[in-house]
Amino acid sequence: MAALEPPGSEQELYTRAQGLAGATLGELAAQLGQRAPADLRRAKGFTGHLVEQLLGAAASSRAEPDFPALGVELKTLPVGPSGRPVESTFVCTIDLSAMDRFSYEDCWLRRKLARVLWIPVEGSREIPVPARRLGAPLLWSPSSEEEAVLRADWEELAGLIARGGAELLHGRLGRALQVRPKAAGSWSRRRALDGDGVSYLALPRGFYLRASFTAQLVCRSYALPTR
DNA sequence: GATTGATCATAC
DNA sequence: GTATGATCAATC
C-alpha cells in the first residue's frame, strides 16, 4: 500500500478516523500488509504507528504535531471495557536544563495539547492484540477548566524543576499532569540544571496526562456521565 | 485495582 | 544518544 497523503483538512482527518472505528488491529494491519503482534511487550508503539499510517500522518521522527499543516496531534488511548482509559498518556519530554526559559503560554506541552485527535483502542490485556477494536475518534481541545488545571500543574512542576532541580520530581505531583521517567532504562542520563544553575546528569523525564484526566475529557466530550 | 517508576522498538 | 510511538510490571 502506497503511503497515504496527509489529510487536507481537519474534517477529512476526522472522516478518515471515523472510517477506522470498529475495525480490529489485526484487520487494519493486514490492510498495510503487516501483522499485529501477539502482545505489546516488545512493540509498545505498534498501535500508534499503525494508526499514523492509516490516517496519513507524517513519519514520526520530528518534534512537531503529527499533522503539521493542521496543527493536530494524534494520540491512541487504551480503554477498558467501560471506555475508561487504562493508562496514562505520554505528552512530551522535558528539557531539564531549560525550564526556567519557558512560560506555559509557549511551552511544548501546551502546543501539543492545543488540538488532539484521540483514537480509543480496546486496551484490556485479556483481549488478544489482533482482536482489539478501535473506537469512535474524538477531536479535542482543552476546555477553559481543563486548560486551567493543566496550566496550574505545568507551572508548579516547571517551577519546581527550574528552582530545585529534577531530583525533587516524582510521579505523585500534579492533578492532571505528572512527571515520570521517559527513557530506555534507569541508566539513561541527560544534562540538567540543579537549583543553583549547576549542570549535572539526570534521569530523563516526560510529562504524562493522568488516566483520571483523560477519563474526564472523554466523558465530557461524549456527553457521558463522569462515572 | 490503581499508580509510579522502568522499560521496549524504531528512525536518524 | 535523541526523538518518535507508548505499555509493562513492581509496588502501594
Coordinates of C-alpha atoms (C1' of nucleotides) in Angstrom, one line a residue:
Chain A
M1 CA 0.0 0.0 0.0
A2 CA 1.4 3.4 -1.0
A3 CA 1.9 6.0 1.7
L4 CA -1.3 7.9 2.3
E5 CA -1.4 11.6 1.6
P6 CA -1.8 13.7 4.7
P7 CA -5.5 14.9 5.1
G8 CA -6.1 18.3 3.7
S9 CA -8.4 19.4 6.5
E10 CA -9.5 18.6 10.0
Q11 CA -12.8 17.4 8.6
E12 CA -11.0 15.0 6.2
L13 CA -8.8 13.7 9.0
Y14 CA -11.9 13.1 11.3
T15 CA -13.8 11.4 8.5
R16 CA -10.8 9.1 7.9
A17 CA -10.6 8.3 11.6
Q18 CA -14.4 7.5 11.7
G19 CA -13.8 5.0 8.9
L20 CA -11.5 3.1 11.2
A21 CA -13.9 2.8 14.1
G22 CA -15.0 -0.7 14.8
A23 CA -12.1 -2.4 12.9
T24 CA -9.6 -4.6 14.7
L25 CA -5.9 -4.0 14.9
G26 CA -5.4 -7.3 13.0
E27 CA -7.7 -6.2 10.1
L28 CA -6.0 -2.8 9.9
A29 CA -2.5 -4.2 10.0
A30 CA -3.4 -6.6 7.2
Q31 CA -4.6 -3.6 5.1
L32 CA -1.0 -2.4 5.2
G33 CA 0.5 -5.8 4.6
Q34 CA 1.6 -6.1 8.3
R35 CA 0.8 -8.4 11.1
A36 CA -0.3 -7.4 14.6
P37 CA 2.0 -8.7 17.3
A38 CA 0.8 -11.3 19.8
D39 CA 1.5 -8.9 22.7
L40 CA 2.8 -5.3 23.1
R41 CA 5.7 -6.1 25.4
R42 CA 8.2 -5.8 22.6
A43 CA 6.0 -3.5 20.4
K44 CA 4.7 -0.8 22.7
G45 CA 4.4 1.7 19.8
F46 CA 2.6 -0.7 17.5
T47 CA -0.9 0.8 17.8
G48 CA 0.3 4.4 17.5
H49 CA 2.4 3.7 14.4
L50 CA -0.4 1.7 12.8
V51 CA -2.9 4.5 13.2
E52 CA -0.5 7.1 12.0
Q53 CA 0.0 5.2 8.7
L54 CA -3.7 4.6 8.3
L55 CA -4.5 8.3 8.7
G56 CA -1.7 9.7 6.6
A57 CA 0.4 11.2 9.4
A58 CA 4.0 12.3 8.6
A59 CA 6.7 9.9 9.7
S60 CA 7.0 10.0 13.5
S61 CA 10.5 11.3 14.0
R62 CA 10.2 15.0 14.4
A63 CA 9.4 17.4 17.2
E64 CA 6.2 18.8 15.7
P65 CA 2.5 17.7 15.6
D66 CA 1.6 14.6 13.7
F67 CA -0.3 16.7 11.2
P68 CA 1.8 19.8 10.9
A69 CA -0.4 21.5 8.3
L70 CA -3.5 21.1 10.6
G71 CA -1.7 21.6 13.9
V72 CA -3.3 18.4 15.2
E73 CA -1.6 15.8 17.4
L74 CA -2.7 12.2 17.2
K75 CA -3.0 10.0 20.3
T76 CA -4.2 6.5 20.7
L77 CA -5.9 5.9 24.0
P78 CA -6.1 2.4 25.5
V79 CA -9.5 1.9 27.2
G80 CA -11.1 -0.7 29.4
P81 CA -14.5 -2.4 29.0
S82 CA -16.3 0.7 30.2
G83 CA -14.4 3.0 27.9
R84 CA -12.3 4.3 30.7
P85 CA -8.6 4.9 29.9
V86 CA -6.4 2.2 31.4
E87 CA -3.2 4.0 31.1
S88 CA -1.6 7.5 31.4
T89 CA -0.8 9.3 28.2
F90 CA 2.7 10.4 27.3
V91 CA 2.7 14.0 26.1
C92 CA 6.3 15.2 25.7
T93 CA 9.8 15.0 27.1
I94 CA 11.1 17.7 29.5
D95 CA 14.2 19.7 28.9
L96 CA 15.6 19.6 32.4
S97 CA 18.1 22.3 31.6
A98 CA 15.7 25.0 30.3
M99 CA 12.5 25.0 32.3
D100 CA 13.3 28.5 33.5
R101 CA 13.3 29.8 29.9
F102 CA 9.6 28.9 29.1
S103 CA 6.2 30.1 30.3
Y104 CA 3.1 27.9 30.0
E105 CA 2.0 30.1 27.1
D106 CA 4.8 29.0 24.8
C107 CA 5.7 25.6 26.3
W108 CA 5.8 22.5 24.2
L109 CA 3.1 20.7 26.2
R110 CA 0.5 23.4 25.6
R111 CA 1.2 23.4 21.9
K112 CA 0.9 19.6 21.7
L113 CA -2.4 19.6 23.6
A114 CA -4.0 22.5 21.8
R115 CA -5.7 20.2 19.4
V116 CA -5.7 16.4 19.8
L117 CA -7.3 13.6 17.8
W118 CA -7.9 10.8 20.3
I119 CA -8.4 7.3 19.0
P120 CA -9.7 5.0 21.7
V121 CA -8.5 1.4 21.4
E122 CA -9.5 -1.6 23.4
G123 CA -6.7 -2.0 25.9
S124 CA -7.7 -4.9 28.2
R125 CA -4.9 -7.4 28.4
E126 CA -7.4 -10.2 28.1
I127 CA -8.2 -9.2 24.5
P128 CA -5.6 -10.5 22.1
V129 CA -3.9 -7.6 20.4
P130 CA -5.1 -8.5 16.8
A131 CA -8.7 -8.6 18.1
R132 CA -8.7 -5.2 19.8
R133 CA -11.0 -2.7 18.1
L134 CA -10.7 1.0 17.5
G135 CA -13.4 3.3 18.9
A136 CA -15.0 6.4 17.6
P137 CA -12.5 9.2 17.2
L138 CA -12.6 12.4 19.3
L139 CA -11.3 15.7 18.2
W140 CA -10.5 17.6 21.3
S141 CA -9.2 21.0 22.6
P142 CA -8.9 21.7 26.3
S143 CA -12.0 23.4 27.9
S144 CA -11.2 26.5 29.9
E145 CA -11.5 24.4 33.1
E146 CA -9.1 21.7 31.7
E147 CA -6.7 24.4 30.5
A148 CA -6.6 26.0 33.9
V149 CA -5.8 22.7 35.6
L150 CA -3.0 22.0 33.0
R151 CA -1.6 25.4 33.4
A152 CA -1.5 25.2 37.2
D153 CA 0.1 21.8 37.1
W154 CA 2.6 22.8 34.5
E155 CA 3.6 26.0 36.4
E156 CA 4.0 24.0 39.6
L157 CA 6.1 21.3 38.0
A158 CA 8.1 23.5 35.8
G159 CA 8.8 25.9 38.6
L160 CA 9.9 23.0 40.8
I161 CA 12.4 21.9 38.1
A162 CA 13.7 25.4 37.5
R163 CA 14.1 26.3 41.2
G164 CA 15.1 23.0 42.7
G165 CA 16.2 20.6 40.0
A166 CA 15.0 17.3 38.7
E167 CA 15.7 15.3 41.8
L168 CA 12.7 16.8 43.5
L169 CA 10.4 15.3 40.9
H170 CA 8.2 12.2 41.4
G171 CA 5.1 10.8 39.9
R172 CA 2.8 11.8 42.8
L173 CA 2.9 15.5 41.9
G174 CA 0.2 17.1 39.7
R175 CA -3.6 16.7 39.4
A176 CA -3.9 16.3 35.6
L177 CA -0.2 16.1 34.7
Q178 CA 2.5 14.0 36.2
V179 CA 6.2 13.8 35.6
R180 CA 7.6 10.3 35.1
P181 CA 10.8 8.8 33.7
K182 CA 10.9 8.7 29.9
A183 CA 14.0 6.7 29.0
A184 CA 15.4 3.5 27.6
G185 CA 16.3 2.5 31.1
S186 CA 17.1 3.7 34.6
W187 CA 20.8 4.1 33.5
S188 CA 19.8 6.8 31.0
R189 CA 21.0 10.3 31.7
R190 CA 20.5 13.8 30.2
R191 CA 22.0 17.1 31.1
A192 CA 20.0 19.0 33.7
L193 CA 20.4 22.1 35.9
D194 CA 20.1 22.0 39.7
G195 CA 18.6 24.7 41.8
D196 CA 21.8 26.7 41.7
G197 CA 22.1 26.5 37.9
V198 CA 24.9 23.9 38.1
S199 CA 24.9 21.3 35.3
Y200 CA 24.6 17.6 36.1
L201 CA 23.3 14.4 34.6
A202 CA 19.7 13.3 35.5
L203 CA 17.3 10.6 34.5
P204 CA 15.3 11.9 31.5
R205 CA 11.6 12.7 32.3
G206 CA 8.4 13.4 30.4
F207 CA 5.0 14.9 31.0
Y208 CA 2.1 12.5 31.1
L209 CA -1.6 13.0 31.4
R210 CA -3.1 11.0 34.2
A211 CA -5.8 8.5 33.3
S212 CA -8.2 10.3 35.6
F213 CA -7.8 13.4 33.4
T214 CA -8.3 11.7 30.1
A215 CA -11.3 9.8 31.6
Q216 CA -12.9 13.1 32.4
L217 CA -12.3 14.7 29.0
V218 CA -13.7 11.6 27.2
C219 CA -16.8 11.7 29.4
R220 CA -17.3 15.4 28.8
S221 CA -16.7 15.1 25.0
Y222 CA -19.0 12.2 24.5
A223 CA -21.6 13.7 26.9
L224 CA -21.4 10.7 29.2
P225 CA -21.8 10.8 33.0
T226 CA -18.4 11.2 34.8
R227 CA -19.0 7.8 36.4
Chain B
dG1 C1' -7.1 -2.4 41.3
dA2 C1' -4.7 1.9 40.7
dT3 C1' -0.4 4.1 40.4
dT4 C1' 4.5 5.1 39.8
dG5 C1' 8.9 4.1 38.1
dA6 C1' 11.0 1.3 34.5
dT7 C1' 11.3 -0.2 30.0
dC8 C1' 10.8 -1.6 24.6
dA9 C1' 11.1 -0.8 19.2
dT10 C1' 12.4 2.0 15.6
dA11 C1' 14.4 6.0 12.8
dC12 C1' 18.0 9.1 12.3
Chain C
dG1 C1' 22.2 9.2 22.1
dT2 C1' 17.6 11.7 21.0
dA3 C1' 13.5 11.8 19.0
dT4 C1' 9.0 9.4 18.0
dG5 C1' 5.3 5.9 19.4
dA6 C1' 3.7 4.0 24.2
dT7 C1' 2.9 -0.2 27.8
dC8 C1' 4.9 -3.1 31.3
dA9 C1' 5.3 -4.6 35.9
dA10 C1' 6.7 -3.9 40.6
dT11 C1' 4.6 -1.8 44.4
dC12 C1' 1.3 0.9 47.0

